[in-house]
Each structure stands twice: as C-alpha cells, then as structure tokens.
Short mmCIF file of C-alpha atoms in Angstrom, two decimals:
data_model
loop_
_atom_site.label_atom_id
_atom_site.label_comp_id
_atom_site.label_asym_id
_atom_site.label_seq_id
_atom_site.Cartn_x
_atom_site.Cartn_y
_atom_site.Cartn_z
CA UNK R 1 34.95 61.83 -49.15
CA UNK R 2 31.53 60.33 -48.56
CA UNK R 3 31.91 56.61 -47.98
CA UNK R 4 28.87 54.36 -47.88
CA UNK R 5 30.76 51.37 -46.48
CA UNK R 6 30.01 48.89 -44.99
CA UNK R 7 33.33 48.52 -43.19
CA UNK R 8 34.42 45.59 -41.08
CA UNK R 9 37.22 45.22 -38.53
CA UNK R 10 38.54 41.76 -37.92
CA UNK R 11 39.69 41.39 -34.38
CA UNK R 12 39.58 39.53 -31.15
CA UNK R 13 41.85 40.21 -28.14
CA UNK R 14 43.80 37.00 -28.50
CA UNK R 15 45.52 38.35 -31.64
CA UNK R 16 47.87 40.01 -29.01
CA UNK R 17 49.17 36.47 -28.37
CA UNK R 18 51.57 37.17 -31.22
CA UNK R 19 54.17 38.25 -28.77
CA UNK R 20 57.99 37.89 -28.94
CA UNK R 21 58.37 38.72 -25.27
CA UNK R 22 58.65 41.77 -22.97
CA UNK R 23 61.95 43.19 -24.39
CA UNK R 24 61.07 42.89 -28.06
CA UNK R 25 60.26 46.14 -29.98
CA UNK R 26 57.05 44.77 -31.52
CA UNK R 27 55.00 44.79 -28.33
CA UNK R 28 51.39 43.54 -28.69
CA UNK R 29 50.34 46.29 -26.40
CA UNK R 30 50.35 48.61 -29.41
CA UNK R 31 47.37 46.59 -30.82
CA UNK R 32 45.55 46.63 -27.53
CA UNK R 33 46.09 50.41 -27.06
CA UNK R 34 44.91 51.08 -30.62
CA UNK R 35 41.69 49.12 -30.26
CA UNK R 36 40.97 50.72 -26.87
CA UNK R 37 41.54 54.17 -28.20
CA UNK R 38 39.39 53.58 -31.27
CA UNK R 39 36.61 52.25 -29.05
CA UNK R 40 36.78 55.19 -26.69
CA UNK R 41 36.75 57.65 -29.56
CA UNK R 42 33.56 55.94 -31.03
CA UNK R 43 35.41 54.95 -34.16
CA UNK R 44 34.05 51.43 -33.99
CA UNK R 45 30.44 52.55 -33.62
CA UNK R 46 28.61 51.29 -36.66
CA UNK R 47 31.57 49.23 -37.91
CA UNK R 48 30.95 45.49 -38.26
CA UNK R 49 33.22 43.71 -35.80
CA UNK R 50 34.25 40.22 -36.99
CA UNK R 51 35.97 37.51 -34.98
CA UNK R 52 39.38 36.42 -36.29
CA UNK R 53 39.43 32.76 -37.49
CA UNK R 54 42.45 30.55 -37.53
CA UNK R 55 44.23 29.88 -40.77
CA UNK R 56 44.76 26.33 -41.78
CA UNK R 57 48.09 24.86 -42.60
CA UNK R 58 46.89 24.34 -46.13
CA UNK R 59 46.05 28.07 -46.50
CA UNK R 60 49.47 29.02 -45.03
CA UNK R 61 51.11 26.58 -47.52
CA UNK R 62 49.79 28.54 -50.47
CA UNK R 63 52.77 30.84 -49.77
CA UNK R 64 55.02 29.08 -47.26
CA UNK R 65 57.17 25.93 -47.49
CA UNK R 66 56.04 23.06 -45.35
CA UNK R 67 59.45 22.98 -43.77
CA UNK R 68 58.82 26.50 -42.34
CA UNK R 69 55.36 25.58 -41.03
CA UNK R 70 56.81 22.45 -39.37
CA UNK R 71 59.64 24.45 -37.85
CA UNK R 72 57.34 27.19 -36.49
CA UNK R 73 55.03 24.52 -35.06
CA UNK R 74 57.98 22.67 -33.40
CA UNK R 75 59.62 25.80 -31.98
CA UNK R 76 56.33 26.76 -30.39
CA UNK R 77 55.73 23.38 -28.72
CA UNK R 78 59.20 22.11 -27.78
CA UNK R 79 60.89 24.24 -25.14
CA UNK R 80 64.37 25.31 -26.19
CA UNK R 81 64.06 24.34 -29.79
CA UNK R 82 65.20 26.95 -32.36
CA UNK R 83 65.60 26.84 -36.17
CA UNK R 84 67.99 29.54 -37.29
CA UNK R 85 67.94 28.17 -40.91
CA UNK R 86 64.22 29.18 -40.86
CA UNK R 87 64.88 32.51 -39.19
CA UNK R 88 63.57 31.28 -35.86
CA UNK R 89 65.47 31.87 -32.66
CA UNK R 90 67.10 35.11 -33.93
CA UNK R 91 67.08 38.51 -32.22
CA UNK R 92 64.33 39.62 -34.62
CA UNK R 93 62.23 36.48 -34.39
CA UNK R 94 62.75 34.77 -31.07
CA UNK R 95 60.67 31.66 -30.50
CA UNK R 96 57.71 31.74 -28.17
CA UNK R 97 55.13 29.31 -26.87
CA UNK R 98 52.40 28.34 -29.42
CA UNK R 99 54.11 30.48 -32.12
CA UNK R 100 52.37 28.68 -34.93
CA UNK R 101 48.87 29.19 -33.37
CA UNK R 102 49.46 32.85 -32.77
CA UNK R 103 50.92 33.39 -36.25
CA UNK R 104 48.11 31.37 -37.96
CA UNK R 105 45.61 33.47 -36.10
CA UNK R 106 47.09 36.69 -37.66
CA UNK R 107 46.90 35.02 -41.02
CA UNK R 108 43.33 33.89 -40.49
CA UNK R 109 42.28 37.47 -39.47
CA UNK R 110 43.78 38.81 -42.78
CA UNK R 111 42.20 36.10 -44.76
CA UNK R 112 38.81 36.98 -43.29
CA UNK R 113 39.37 40.69 -44.24
CA UNK R 114 40.24 39.67 -47.77
CA UNK R 115 37.10 37.48 -47.87
CA UNK R 116 34.90 40.26 -46.54
CA UNK R 117 35.95 42.53 -49.38
CA UNK R 118 36.02 40.01 -52.26
CA UNK R 119 32.61 38.63 -51.23
CA UNK R 120 31.08 42.09 -51.07
CA UNK R 121 30.05 41.65 -47.47
CA UNK R 122 32.29 44.68 -46.71
CA UNK R 123 33.53 47.44 -48.88
CA UNK R 124 36.58 47.98 -46.62
CA UNK R 125 37.97 45.54 -44.11
CA UNK R 126 40.76 45.96 -41.59
CA UNK R 127 43.06 43.67 -39.75
CA UNK R 128 45.21 45.99 -37.65
CA UNK R 129 47.32 43.10 -36.35
CA UNK R 130 48.30 42.13 -39.87
CA UNK R 131 50.79 43.39 -42.38
CA UNK R 132 53.71 40.93 -41.61
CA UNK R 133 55.37 41.81 -44.92
CA UNK R 134 58.99 40.56 -44.39
CA UNK R 135 58.22 36.80 -44.10
CA UNK R 136 59.60 34.77 -47.04
CA UNK R 137 58.36 31.39 -48.27
CA UNK R 138 61.02 29.46 -46.41
CA UNK R 139 61.89 31.64 -43.47
CA UNK R 140 60.70 34.14 -40.92
CA UNK R 141 62.21 37.71 -41.13
CA UNK R 142 61.96 40.98 -39.49
CA UNK R 143 59.37 40.24 -36.79
CA UNK R 144 57.28 38.38 -39.35
CA UNK R 145 56.64 34.64 -39.16
CA UNK R 146 54.01 34.14 -41.82
CA UNK R 147 53.31 36.64 -44.61
CA UNK R 148 49.51 37.20 -44.04
CA UNK R 149 49.32 39.81 -46.80
CA UNK R 150 50.74 37.60 -49.46
CA UNK R 151 48.56 34.63 -48.34
CA UNK R 152 45.52 37.02 -48.69
CA UNK R 153 46.58 38.14 -52.14
CA UNK R 154 47.09 34.53 -53.22
CA UNK R 155 43.51 33.81 -52.12
CA UNK R 156 42.15 36.73 -54.08
CA UNK R 157 43.84 35.50 -57.17
CA UNK R 158 42.49 31.96 -56.55
CA UNK R 159 39.03 33.39 -56.08
CA UNK R 160 39.17 35.11 -59.52
CA UNK R 161 40.68 38.53 -59.04
CA UNK R 162 42.55 39.47 -62.19
CA UNK R 163 44.64 42.38 -60.85
CA UNK R 164 45.59 43.22 -57.19
CA UNK R 165 47.52 46.34 -56.18
CA UNK R 166 49.56 46.29 -52.96
CA UNK R 167 50.77 49.64 -51.42
CA UNK R 168 53.20 49.37 -48.48
CA UNK R 169 53.97 52.60 -46.51
CA UNK R 170 55.91 50.95 -43.74
CA UNK R 171 59.29 52.59 -43.25
CA UNK R 172 60.96 49.18 -44.14
CA UNK R 173 60.83 47.72 -47.68
CA UNK R 174 58.00 45.32 -48.19
CA UNK R 175 60.47 42.67 -49.42
CA UNK R 176 58.50 39.49 -48.65
CA UNK R 177 55.37 40.48 -50.52
CA UNK R 178 57.46 41.82 -53.43
CA UNK R 179 59.51 38.59 -53.63
CA UNK R 180 56.44 36.32 -53.53
CA UNK R 181 54.91 38.16 -56.51
CA UNK R 182 58.07 39.07 -58.27
CA UNK R 183 57.15 37.05 -61.40
CA UNK R 184 53.40 37.57 -61.31
CA UNK R 185 52.04 40.40 -63.58
CA UNK R 186 48.70 40.28 -61.90
CA UNK R 187 50.08 41.87 -58.68
CA UNK R 188 51.43 45.39 -58.49
CA UNK R 189 53.60 45.90 -55.39
CA UNK R 190 54.48 49.49 -54.48
CA UNK R 191 56.70 50.12 -51.45
CA UNK R 192 57.70 53.57 -50.10
CA UNK R 193 60.44 53.12 -47.55
CA UNK R 194 63.63 54.55 -46.00
CA UNK R 195 66.45 53.50 -48.43
CA UNK R 196 68.02 50.10 -47.87
CA UNK R 197 71.39 51.85 -47.80
CA UNK R 198 70.43 52.93 -44.29
CA UNK R 199 67.84 50.39 -42.95
CA UNK R 200 66.69 46.77 -42.84
CA UNK R 201 66.22 44.69 -44.98
CA UNK R 202 68.71 46.59 -47.24
CA UNK R 203 66.63 46.03 -50.42
CA UNK R 204 64.08 47.90 -52.53
CA UNK R 205 65.82 50.07 -55.01
CA UNK R 206 64.34 51.88 -58.03
CA UNK R 207 65.87 49.35 -60.51
CA UNK R 208 64.07 46.44 -58.79
CA UNK R 209 61.07 46.34 -61.08
CA UNK R 210 59.89 42.69 -61.19
CA UNK R 211 60.71 39.50 -63.04
CA UNK R 212 60.99 39.08 -66.85
CA UNK R 213 57.28 38.24 -67.23
CA UNK R 214 56.21 40.94 -64.84
CA UNK R 215 58.52 43.87 -65.43
CA UNK R 216 57.13 47.05 -63.97
CA UNK R 217 54.96 45.40 -61.39
CA UNK R 218 57.46 45.85 -58.54
CA UNK R 219 57.82 49.55 -57.65
CA UNK R 220 60.31 50.85 -55.00
CA UNK R 221 60.62 54.37 -53.70
CA UNK R 222 63.80 54.44 -51.61
CA UNK R 223 63.58 57.60 -49.57
CA UNK R 224 66.47 59.45 -47.74
CA UNK R 225 66.65 59.34 -43.97
CA UNK R 226 65.11 62.47 -42.40
CA UNK R 227 62.36 62.66 -44.98
CA UNK R 228 59.40 64.49 -43.36
CA UNK R 229 55.67 64.95 -44.20
CA UNK R 230 56.28 67.35 -47.20
CA UNK R 231 58.87 65.09 -48.81
CA UNK R 232 57.13 61.85 -48.16
CA UNK R 233 53.75 63.11 -49.50
CA UNK R 234 55.46 64.58 -52.50
CA UNK R 235 57.01 61.13 -53.31
CA UNK R 236 53.70 59.36 -52.69
CA UNK R 237 51.75 61.51 -54.95
CA UNK R 238 54.37 61.53 -57.69
CA UNK R 239 54.34 57.75 -57.94
CA UNK R 240 51.31 55.88 -56.41
CA UNK R 241 48.24 57.54 -57.91
CA UNK R 242 49.36 57.48 -61.60
CA UNK R 243 50.38 53.78 -61.33
CA UNK R 244 47.24 52.75 -59.54
CA UNK R 245 45.09 54.51 -62.12
CA UNK R 246 47.02 52.82 -64.97
CA UNK R 247 46.99 49.39 -63.38
CA UNK R 248 43.23 49.48 -62.44
CA UNK R 249 43.21 46.85 -59.76
CA UNK R 250 40.14 44.83 -58.76
CA UNK R 251 41.21 45.33 -55.10
CA UNK R 252 43.60 47.73 -53.36
CA UNK R 253 45.50 46.14 -50.44
CA UNK R 254 47.61 48.39 -48.12
CA UNK R 255 50.11 47.97 -45.38
CA UNK R 256 50.29 50.81 -42.84
CA UNK R 257 53.34 50.43 -40.78
CA UNK R 258 53.60 53.76 -38.88
CA UNK R 259 57.31 53.42 -38.07
CA UNK R 260 58.05 56.30 -40.51
CA UNK R 261 57.19 58.60 -37.52
CA UNK R 262 59.84 60.97 -36.17
CA UNK R 263 59.59 59.27 -32.74
CA UNK R 264 60.00 55.73 -33.94
CA UNK R 265 63.17 54.16 -32.41
CA UNK R 266 64.01 51.74 -35.26
CA UNK R 267 64.21 54.22 -38.27
CA UNK R 268 65.25 57.71 -39.34
CA UNK R 269 62.22 59.30 -40.98
CA UNK R 270 60.55 62.42 -39.72
CA UNK R 271 56.83 62.01 -40.39
CA UNK R 272 54.21 63.18 -37.99
CA UNK R 273 50.83 61.42 -37.20
CA UNK R 274 49.24 64.29 -39.25
CA UNK R 275 51.34 63.35 -42.29
CA UNK R 276 50.50 59.62 -41.82
CA UNK R 277 46.77 60.56 -41.53
CA UNK R 278 47.07 62.36 -44.88
CA UNK R 279 48.49 59.22 -46.43
CA UNK R 280 45.60 57.18 -45.11
CA UNK R 281 43.10 59.68 -46.54
CA UNK R 282 44.84 59.49 -49.92
CA UNK R 283 44.75 55.72 -50.05
CA UNK R 284 41.12 55.63 -49.10
CA UNK R 285 40.30 58.02 -51.92
CA UNK R 286 42.38 55.96 -54.35
CA UNK R 287 40.54 52.78 -53.34
CA UNK R 288 37.33 54.42 -54.34
CA UNK R 289 38.75 55.85 -57.51
CA UNK R 290 40.58 52.78 -58.89
CA UNK R 291 38.99 49.74 -57.26
CA UNK R 292 35.36 50.68 -56.69
CA UNK R 293 36.14 51.07 -53.00
CA UNK R 294 37.37 47.50 -52.49
CA UNK R 295 40.07 48.09 -49.85
CA UNK R 296 41.81 45.64 -47.58
CA UNK R 297 43.79 47.39 -44.76
CA UNK R 298 46.55 45.94 -42.59
CA UNK R 299 48.80 47.31 -39.84
CA UNK R 300 52.49 46.61 -39.94
CA UNK R 301 55.48 48.10 -38.07
CA UNK R 302 55.51 50.79 -35.51
CA UNK R 303 57.50 50.75 -32.31
CA UNK R 304 56.62 53.99 -30.51
CA UNK R 305 53.84 51.92 -28.88
CA UNK R 306 52.22 54.65 -26.70
CA UNK R 307 52.81 57.97 -28.46
CA UNK R 308 52.44 57.06 -32.08
CA UNK R 309 50.95 53.74 -32.95
CA UNK R 310 47.48 54.00 -31.18
CA UNK R 311 46.81 57.53 -32.57
CA UNK R 312 48.02 56.66 -36.10
CA UNK R 313 45.99 53.51 -36.40
CA UNK R 314 42.96 54.99 -34.67
CA UNK R 315 43.00 57.57 -37.47
CA UNK R 316 43.36 54.69 -40.02
CA UNK R 317 40.40 52.81 -38.57
CA UNK R 318 38.30 56.03 -38.52
CA UNK R 319 39.10 56.78 -42.18
CA UNK R 320 38.35 53.21 -43.12
CA UNK R 321 35.02 53.46 -41.39
CA UNK R 322 34.12 56.57 -43.44
CA UNK R 323 34.22 58.82 -40.41
CA UNK R 324 37.65 60.50 -40.09
CA UNK R 325 38.57 62.01 -36.70
CA UNK R 326 39.60 65.62 -36.70
CA UNK R 327 43.25 65.88 -35.71
CA UNK R 328 42.49 68.39 -33.00
CA UNK R 329 40.31 65.93 -31.00
CA UNK R 330 41.47 65.12 -27.52
CA UNK R 331 42.36 61.63 -26.58
CA UNK R 332 39.76 60.31 -24.14
CA UNK R 333 40.71 60.61 -20.44
CA UNK R 334 39.73 57.00 -19.80
CA UNK R 335 42.23 55.88 -22.41
CA UNK R 336 44.99 57.91 -20.92
CA UNK R 337 44.18 56.64 -17.44
CA UNK R 338 44.45 53.08 -18.84
CA UNK R 339 47.90 53.75 -20.26
CA UNK R 340 49.00 55.26 -16.94
CA UNK R 341 47.66 52.34 -14.95
CA UNK R 342 48.99 49.49 -17.18
CA UNK R 343 52.22 50.99 -18.46
CA UNK R 344 52.97 53.74 -15.91
CA UNK R 345 53.43 56.22 -18.71
CA UNK R 346 51.77 59.40 -19.89
CA UNK R 347 49.77 59.22 -23.11
CA UNK R 348 49.39 61.97 -25.67
CA UNK R 349 46.54 64.47 -25.03
CA UNK R 350 45.57 65.09 -28.65
CA UNK R 351 45.17 63.13 -31.88
CA UNK R 352 47.57 65.48 -33.62
CA UNK R 353 51.30 66.30 -33.59
CA UNK R 354 50.28 69.87 -34.50
CA UNK R 355 51.56 69.68 -38.07
CA UNK R 356 49.73 70.65 -41.19
CA UNK R 357 50.86 68.34 -43.92
CA UNK R 358 51.40 70.03 -47.26
CA UNK R 359 53.72 69.25 -50.18
CA UNK R 360 54.80 70.63 -53.52
CA UNK R 361 53.42 68.57 -56.39
CA UNK R 362 55.77 66.86 -58.73
CA UNK R 363 54.21 68.54 -61.72
CA UNK R 364 55.82 71.80 -60.73
CA UNK R 365 59.22 70.29 -61.55
CA UNK R 366 62.01 68.56 -59.68
CA UNK R 367 65.42 69.56 -58.25
CA UNK R 368 68.23 67.26 -59.31
CA UNK R 369 70.33 68.56 -56.42
CA UNK R 370 67.80 67.09 -53.91
CA UNK R 371 68.33 63.53 -52.69
CA UNK R 372 64.51 63.15 -52.30
CA UNK R 373 63.84 64.41 -55.79
CA UNK R 374 66.54 62.15 -57.30
CA UNK R 375 64.94 59.15 -55.54
CA UNK R 376 61.45 59.99 -56.91
CA UNK R 377 62.84 60.62 -60.40
CA UNK R 378 64.76 57.33 -60.34
CA UNK R 379 61.59 55.35 -59.51
CA UNK R 380 59.56 57.09 -62.11
CA UNK R 381 62.25 56.63 -64.83
CA UNK R 382 62.61 52.94 -63.98
CA UNK R 383 58.89 52.05 -63.87
CA UNK R 384 56.65 54.59 -65.58
CA UNK R 385 57.66 53.84 -69.25
CA UNK R 386 56.80 50.15 -68.58
CA UNK R 387 53.21 51.28 -67.92
CA UNK R 388 53.10 53.69 -70.87
CA UNK R 389 53.49 56.70 -68.54
CA UNK R 390 55.77 59.69 -69.03
CA UNK R 391 58.38 59.71 -66.25
CA UNK R 392 59.06 63.42 -66.59
CA UNK R 393 57.01 65.98 -64.58
#
C-alpha cells in the first residue's frame, strides 16, 4: 500500500529506564536493539523523530487512582518500600529506583504519539516502548505500572474523538484496557490472545462483550496454544476487519506484543516473524480503510529479546513509515556485532524466519471439530449480532 505519511516515532534512549532489573523477562535491551536495528536498516530515514515528554500526575490520574500514583512514587524513592496491595513488589512488578519517573515517561511518550495523530501533525505515530496494557486503575499488573494506552485513549476522547478502536495482538489478553473502557460504547477493544485457560491473566473469553451500556464493544478471541501463522491470521481476518469496518473509528490504536512467537519463553503460540509482519501489514491497511490512516502504534510484550523482538518491531516501524522491509533482507553486520559485543550472543542473520504466511479464509466455512475454529466461531457468535453482522461464514 502506498502511504503518504507523515509518520513520527516518539523515542529517546532514557525510555529504557523502565527496567525491572537484570533477571526480569522484560529487559529494556529489547527496545534498544529494536531502535538500533531500525536505524541500521534505514527504517528511520525520513521519519520524524520526536522526543518523549514526561506525563504529569494529572494526566496519569485520568485513568489511575491517586493511591496507585502515590505508591509508585514512594516505592521508587524509599529504598525497601513495597506495596503489594497496589501490585508493587511482586515477581511480575518488582520495585526499582525512580519507578514513577520511568513509568510516567512511557505514558508521556504514548500521549505524544496520540497527540501527533489527533492534531494531524502525523498520520501514524509510534511509541515502541508503550503498550503496557495490563495496568489497572488501582494496581500494577503483568509488568505494567501505568496503562499508557488507556491514558492515551482517554485523551483522544477528551479532545473530541467520538469512536476509538483498539486492537491488541499481544499473546496475553489486553485486560487493563478492556476493563477501563468496559462501560464506554465509544471505545471498541479487540484482543487476540492465547486462551486464559492456559495463560496469564486468565481472562478474555468470547462471552466477555462489554458492560450493559456498551455491549459488543469488548471483543475477545481466545486462541488455543500452539496456534501458528495460518490459524492466527485466519482468526484475525475472520473477526477484526468486519468489526472495524462496522465501528468506523476516528482513530485506530494498536498494541503489538510479539510474544506470540514460537521462540517466546512465556507463552505457547507458534507464530513466526513473517506471520507477525503479515498482521502489521493488515493493521496498516485497515487504519487507512477505516480511520483515514489515523494510526497510533505501541509495542507491548515480547521476551525473546535478541532473536524476535528487534526484527518484529523493526518490521513494524518500517510498515508504519510506509516503507516495509522485504523479509529476505539481511540484518546489518554492525547490528549483529553490537549484539555480540554487548550481550555475548549471536543475532539472527535475516529479517525472516523463512515462513510464507498464508491462511484459509473464514468465508470458506469452518470445522466444528477444530479448537481454533470453535474459538473463532464463539467470538463471532457472541459479538457480531450486536453490530448487526452475520456470525456465520
């Protein structure tokens, strides 16, 4: 697709201060490696680079309770202080120095990306360090202190957006964003994730469709473990495009956790970088089709920090910039040397896993003996009639 842009990327290196420590799965090195790979590949040439501002407490408080903000601030400034009732000091969310500052910086970066798009300064805008979708109003959860995505959507609504669509393709259910907008019919949240029967946070089932005043605006596709490119893309195309076309959002907001990859240590899906790239291309096309190109892009999960995250997100940045990278392109030698020098590890030599993502379209019919197809059918049956759509193929 031809994309006129302009595209902005909100980033500065201190966003990697969001750091739970050397043994935590969500290492900030994944963000550093992504940006270095994108730069070496020329992905950022012609993209507007924007410094990441700091969110104010007042902006964070549009979503989060003051008690959480106070607890995060105290935990980051008083050595040894923890607040388990706010989810702080757990295995998932250990406290670290200046935690509030680092978390507010991620929120500020996302708010700037939202502002760029809503103001028209950028058609697409990316905060690769964002996408902290598990944080709840009163507690941190699942590596997420503040919910930057929800705060950004709140700001869009305050600025006059009438309908916002949020699509979350992280392997984990986007529970925080869904919960925050559960009763708001102006926000459509769609999450494709490994079923909560098998994976944190244990939520996000087809029958979870939104509050009484917003029924049908929460959409959950709970996929079986082991789902690969073909099954994932089949589910995506069976659910996401029809709902986005019917909802007709003013802005499309997406979260791109790449922990659905076969090499990710924290989940059980079998996607390749090639399948993930296909999803990014589809979301870019949908942004142009349903939202006049207004697209806010965030990162998310992803814990294979050398082999997967940098390549997946470099593809995402390239697609957002309007200049996709061919999968067969080699990773730059200088980037591989940096990985070897800093981490003592070998980096992938190509931007592909060697897969050709293809899928059977839902319109061809479904197999009730297939767990995957039953999952897709359950979501369509629960949600499509609420939008005036036929759930059958």
